Structures are given as C-alpha cells and as structure tokens.
Amino acid sequence: NAGVTQTPKFRVLKTGQSMTLLCAQDMNHEYMYWYRQDPGMGLRLIHYSVGEGTTAKGEVPDGYNVSRLKKQNFLLGLESAAPSQTSVYFCASSYPPPGDGYTFGSGTRLTVV
Amino acid sequence: AQSVTQPDIHITVSEGASLELRCNYSYGATPYLFWYVQSPGQGLQLLLKYFSGDTLVQGIKGFEAEFKRSQSSFNLRKPSVHWSDAAEYFCAVEGGNKLVFGAGTILRVKS
C-alpha cells in the first residue's frame, strides 16, 4: 500500500547544480502532478501530466522540466538550481476528474544555497 | 481561471470548542471542492470532497463542510475540536485538469 513515493526526501544543492526528483505511484492513476509549497502561499502547480507521454505547464513552470515516460513515474528536473527554488515539493496522482481527490506523496525538502 | 481564498491565516480554538474554517472559491462552472489537512512535516490528507448533490458533506475525523453556491463558499466545520486537530488546512477547487489550493489556515488548539 505504498501509494505515492517521492525520492529523495531531503536534498541540499548549490546554485547552478542540477537534480531530478522522482515520483512513483502504484495506483494506476492516469494523472500526476508536481506542486511546490512555500509558507503562506499554499501549494502551487508546477507541471502536470494527464497520461503517459504527456506533460503540461502549471502555474509556476519556469526553471523546471518534467517527463512521464512510464505511467507510474513522473520526474521533475531542475537544470540549474536557484535559491528561489528552495521549497518543499509534493507529487500527487489521481484518476481523471471528478475522481476521489488526489493522493499526495510525503514531500521532498529542497534547499538551494 | 479558478482561485481559492482562505481569509484566516491562523485560528486558535480551545479544545472542545467548535471550529469553522472559511473558504471562498472562484470558478465559472460547477466546482469540485476539497478540504485537505497537513500535519507538520507530512503530506496532505483528504478530509472531504464535494462534487454534487447534498450540499452538506461529511468527512473523516468528524469534519463536515457545507457548499453554498450563492456565497461561493465551502466552509469546514467541526463541533468539538481535539488537540490532535492542530494542523494546517487547505481548501481546493478542481478545474481544467488541475487542483488549485488556497494559502491555508493554521489551526492551533489550546488546552
């Protein structure tokens, strides 16, 4: 009963470094999402995918790229990290709307110094 | 585009007292509405959802919410708060294949 699994859970990057966050779900959900959470701003959508091989931009896509090569995985990449990307990142998955709501991972805390 | 406003950043209630967290949404079509709860250092857990039908919906942990179309509101309520309810609560509206969240309300419970 893993649900949505995010790796890593914590990461510190230096400005300009790159990294990839992995999200894996085992619920056969079509839709997957990446959000970032910052204090006082709720969760803001970065990118999302409505099926294998598809991606779309959300509210705050700049500086991020994503890929959905397999239905169960959704990768979030930072090509050149900036301090403004310090945040907690959440992955979520769902059935097509109206579904039963989203299932969230436990988050990745990223610090860019 | 849809949006959600949670007017209260922080709320403090005494244990055993009633609770109401406010949520106002903006969306042109019939909204799908959600409340999520987040404990410190954790992910988000779904409390309840509204799609259609009865405007008073029941959720987990004794929470309920009422959809009022005329007021564009979806307020969360609980008749008697427990110390374990201290957390951050997020209202969200789904539209256009995505969920849009409010900024959240932090609930503090005093004994």
XYZ file of N, CA, C and O in Angstrom, chain B residues 39-109:
284
model
N -0.403 17.742 8.565
C 0.300 17.808 9.844
C 1.752 18.183 9.568
O 2.251 17.948 8.460
N 2.434 18.750 10.543
C 3.807 19.213 10.326
C 4.709 18.128 9.763
O 4.750 17.003 10.270
N 5.414 18.459 8.673
C 6.349 17.526 8.067
C 5.715 16.394 7.289
O 6.426 15.465 6.878
N 4.413 16.484 7.075
C 3.707 15.404 6.386
C 3.143 15.878 5.057
O 3.135 17.073 4.741
N 2.665 14.910 4.291
C 1.943 15.230 3.078
C 0.510 15.643 3.392
O 0.142 15.833 4.552
N -0.297 15.796 2.361
C -1.675 16.227 2.531
C -2.613 15.035 2.552
O -2.473 14.107 1.753
N -3.575 15.093 3.443
C -4.573 14.030 3.566
C -5.939 14.604 3.239
O -6.317 15.669 3.747
N -6.701 13.904 2.428
C -8.028 14.350 2.047
C -8.991 14.204 3.215
O -9.128 13.123 3.784
N -9.669 15.296 3.568
C -10.688 15.266 4.618
C -12.066 14.977 4.041
O -12.821 14.163 4.582
N -12.422 15.682 2.977
C -13.734 15.502 2.368
C -13.752 16.178 1.000
O -12.854 16.948 0.674
N -14.805 15.861 0.244
C -14.927 16.414 -1.096
C -16.395 16.655 -1.427
O -17.282 16.002 -0.882
N -16.636 17.593 -2.323
C -17.967 17.871 -2.821
C -17.926 17.870 -4.338
O -17.142 18.609 -4.952
N -18.813 17.054 -4.923
C -18.935 17.040 -6.379
C -20.309 17.534 -6.807
O -20.428 18.345 -7.709
N -21.347 17.018 -6.156
C -22.709 17.401 -6.498
C -23.625 16.828 -5.423
O -23.183 16.136 -4.517
N -24.922 17.139 -5.539
C -25.890 16.554 -4.623
C -25.995 17.310 -3.318
O -25.938 18.551 -3.294
N -26.124 16.567 -2.234
C -26.301 17.158 -0.912
C -25.191 18.162 -0.621
O -24.009 17.844 -0.743
N -25.579 19.358 -0.223
C -24.590 20.424 -0.043
C -23.842 20.311 1.273
O -22.871 21.036 1.479
N -24.272 19.449 2.170
C -23.551 19.206 3.420
C -22.858 17.856 3.282
O -23.507 16.828 3.140
N -21.544 17.879 3.315
C -20.782 16.642 3.123
C -20.029 16.297 4.396
O -19.533 17.173 5.102
N -19.968 15.014 4.663
C -19.273 14.518 5.836
C -17.915 13.978 5.424
O -17.753 13.406 4.345
N -16.948 14.155 6.295
C -15.618 13.645 6.008
C -15.078 12.801 7.144
O -15.808 12.387 8.033
N -13.773 12.623 7.097
C -13.125 11.842 8.136
C -12.858 12.699 9.360
O -12.953 13.931 9.298
N -12.573 12.062 10.472
C -12.187 12.726 11.719
C -13.270 13.657 12.247
O -12.974 14.581 13.005
N -14.529 13.438 11.883
C -15.624 14.231 12.423
C -15.831 15.581 11.752
O -16.600 16.412 12.240
N -15.158 15.832 10.637
C -15.308 17.095 9.918
C -16.480 17.040 8.944
O -16.832 15.986 8.427
N -17.069 18.204 8.695
C -18.082 18.358 7.680
C -17.878 19.706 6.987
O -17.203 20.593 7.511
N -18.449 19.842 5.811
C -18.355 21.109 5.087
C -19.660 21.351 4.352
O -20.349 20.406 3.944
N -20.002 22.605 4.190
C -21.238 22.976 3.528
C -20.941 23.818 2.299
O -20.258 24.840 2.385
N -21.457 23.395 1.174
C -21.315 24.120 -0.085
C -22.472 25.098 -0.210
O -23.643 24.703 -0.130
N -22.142 26.372 -0.404
C -23.156 27.400 -0.623
C -22.834 28.110 -1.928
O -21.962 28.979 -1.989
N -23.574 27.746 -2.964
C -23.298 28.306 -4.280
C -23.505 29.816 -4.302
O -22.708 30.534 -4.903
N -24.533 30.296 -3.613
C -24.855 31.731 -3.645
C -23.742 32.570 -3.022
O -23.573 33.744 -3.375
N -22.987 31.973 -2.117
C -21.892 32.690 -1.456
C -20.524 32.246 -1.959
O -19.503 32.735 -1.471
N -20.502 31.332 -2.905
C -19.236 30.770 -3.409
C -18.349 30.336 -2.248
O -17.152 30.645 -2.201
N -18.961 29.619 -1.322
C -18.205 29.225 -0.133
C -18.282 27.724 0.093
O -19.208 27.045 -0.354
N -17.303 27.240 0.812
C -17.233 25.812 1.160
C -16.519 25.749 2.500
O -15.363 25.364 2.608
N -17.207 26.118 3.564
C -16.617 26.227 4.895
C -16.552 24.876 5.591
O -17.481 24.075 5.508
N -15.468 24.675 6.292
C -15.214 23.431 7.021
C -15.608 23.620 8.482
O -15.262 24.639 9.084
N -16.257 22.614 9.060
C -16.710 22.733 10.451
C -16.422 21.456 11.219
O -16.319 20.361 10.642
N -16.283 21.635 12.532
C -16.202 20.501 13.437
C -16.821 20.939 14.750
O -16.470 22.006 15.268
N -17.714 20.145 15.319
C -18.429 20.580 16.518
C -17.571 20.638 17.773
O -17.814 21.454 18.660
N -16.551 19.788 17.872
C -15.734 19.749 19.072
C -14.299 19.400 18.671
O -14.011 18.290 18.238
N -13.405 20.353 18.841
C -12.026 20.186 18.379
C -11.196 19.420 19.405
O -11.323 19.624 20.618
N -10.338 18.564 18.899
C -9.408 17.786 19.728
C -8.003 18.327 19.506
O -7.690 18.874 18.445
N -7.131 18.139 20.494
C -5.762 18.674 20.365
C -5.075 18.132 19.124
O -4.243 18.811 18.496
N -5.438 16.903 18.718
C -4.793 16.287 17.557
C -5.236 16.935 16.238
O -4.680 16.604 15.179
N -6.209 17.831 16.282
C -6.647 18.515 15.058
C -5.731 19.669 14.682
O -5.871 20.260 13.598
N -4.797 20.026 15.557
C -3.854 21.100 15.248
C -3.052 20.717 14.009
O -2.379 19.687 13.976
N -3.153 21.552 12.970
C -2.539 21.250 11.679
C -2.808 22.438 10.766
O -3.399 23.440 11.176
N -2.414 22.296 9.515
C -2.755 23.296 8.513
C -3.802 22.707 7.575
O -3.690 21.554 7.165
N -4.804 23.518 7.249
C -5.920 23.060 6.462
C -5.984 23.839 5.147
O -5.865 25.065 5.131
N -6.173 23.085 4.074
C -6.200 23.677 2.748
C -7.522 23.368 2.059
O -7.951 22.216 2.007
N -8.115 24.402 1.518
C -9.283 24.266 0.651
C -8.789 24.273 -0.791
O -7.791 24.953 -1.115
N -9.449 23.529 -1.662
C -9.009 23.448 -3.048
C -10.196 23.281 -3.982
O -11.220 22.689 -3.606
N -10.049 23.794 -5.190
C -11.072 23.649 -6.227
C -10.432 23.028 -7.455
O -9.309 23.376 -7.841
N -11.120 22.077 -8.034
C -10.596 21.376 -9.208
C -11.278 21.889 -10.468
O -12.506 22.010 -10.520
N -10.435 22.167 -11.464
C -10.976 22.584 -12.747
C -9.874 22.573 -13.778
O -8.721 22.839 -13.456
N -10.207 22.242 -15.007
C -9.184 22.245 -16.045
C -8.070 21.255 -15.792
O -6.903 21.535 -16.045
N -8.416 20.091 -15.285
C -7.446 19.021 -15.022
C -6.446 19.346 -13.928
O -5.374 18.742 -13.876
N -6.741 20.303 -13.085
C -5.811 20.577 -12.004
C -6.535 21.092 -10.774
O -7.647 21.599 -10.835
N -5.834 20.934 -9.637
C -6.358 21.347 -8.339
C -5.652 22.638 -7.942
O -4.425 22.712 -7.947
N -6.458 23.665 -7.603
C -5.910 24.942 -7.155
C -6.198 25.090 -5.675
O -7.342 24.927 -5.237
N -5.160 25.410 -4.914
C -5.252 25.470 -3.460
C -5.334 26.900 -2.955
O -4.780 27.827 -3.552
N -5.991 27.045 -1.809
C -5.880 28.264 -1.069
C -4.548 28.310 -0.319
O -3.786 27.342 -0.324
N -4.276 29.429 0.346
C -2.995 29.613 1.034
C -2.909 28.845 2.341
O -1.828 28.733 2.911
N -4.043 28.334 2.804
C -4.028 27.523 4.013
C -4.405 28.296 5.262
O -4.217 29.517 5.349
N -4.943 27.581 6.242
C -5.240 28.122 7.572
C -4.581 27.224 8.592
O -4.810 26.006 8.598
N -3.766 27.819 9.445
C -3.098 27.063 10.504
C -3.991 27.072 11.741
O -4.371 28.137 12.238
N -4.345 25.892 12.193
C -5.197 25.742 13.373
C -4.340 25.419 14.586
O -3.580 24.451 14.570
N -4.481 26.227 15.612
C -3.848 25.944 16.894
C -4.944 25.599 17.897
O -5.994 26.246 17.926
N -4.699 24.608 18.706
C -5.657 24.166 19.714
C -5.046 24.372 21.087
O -3.964 23.844 21.378
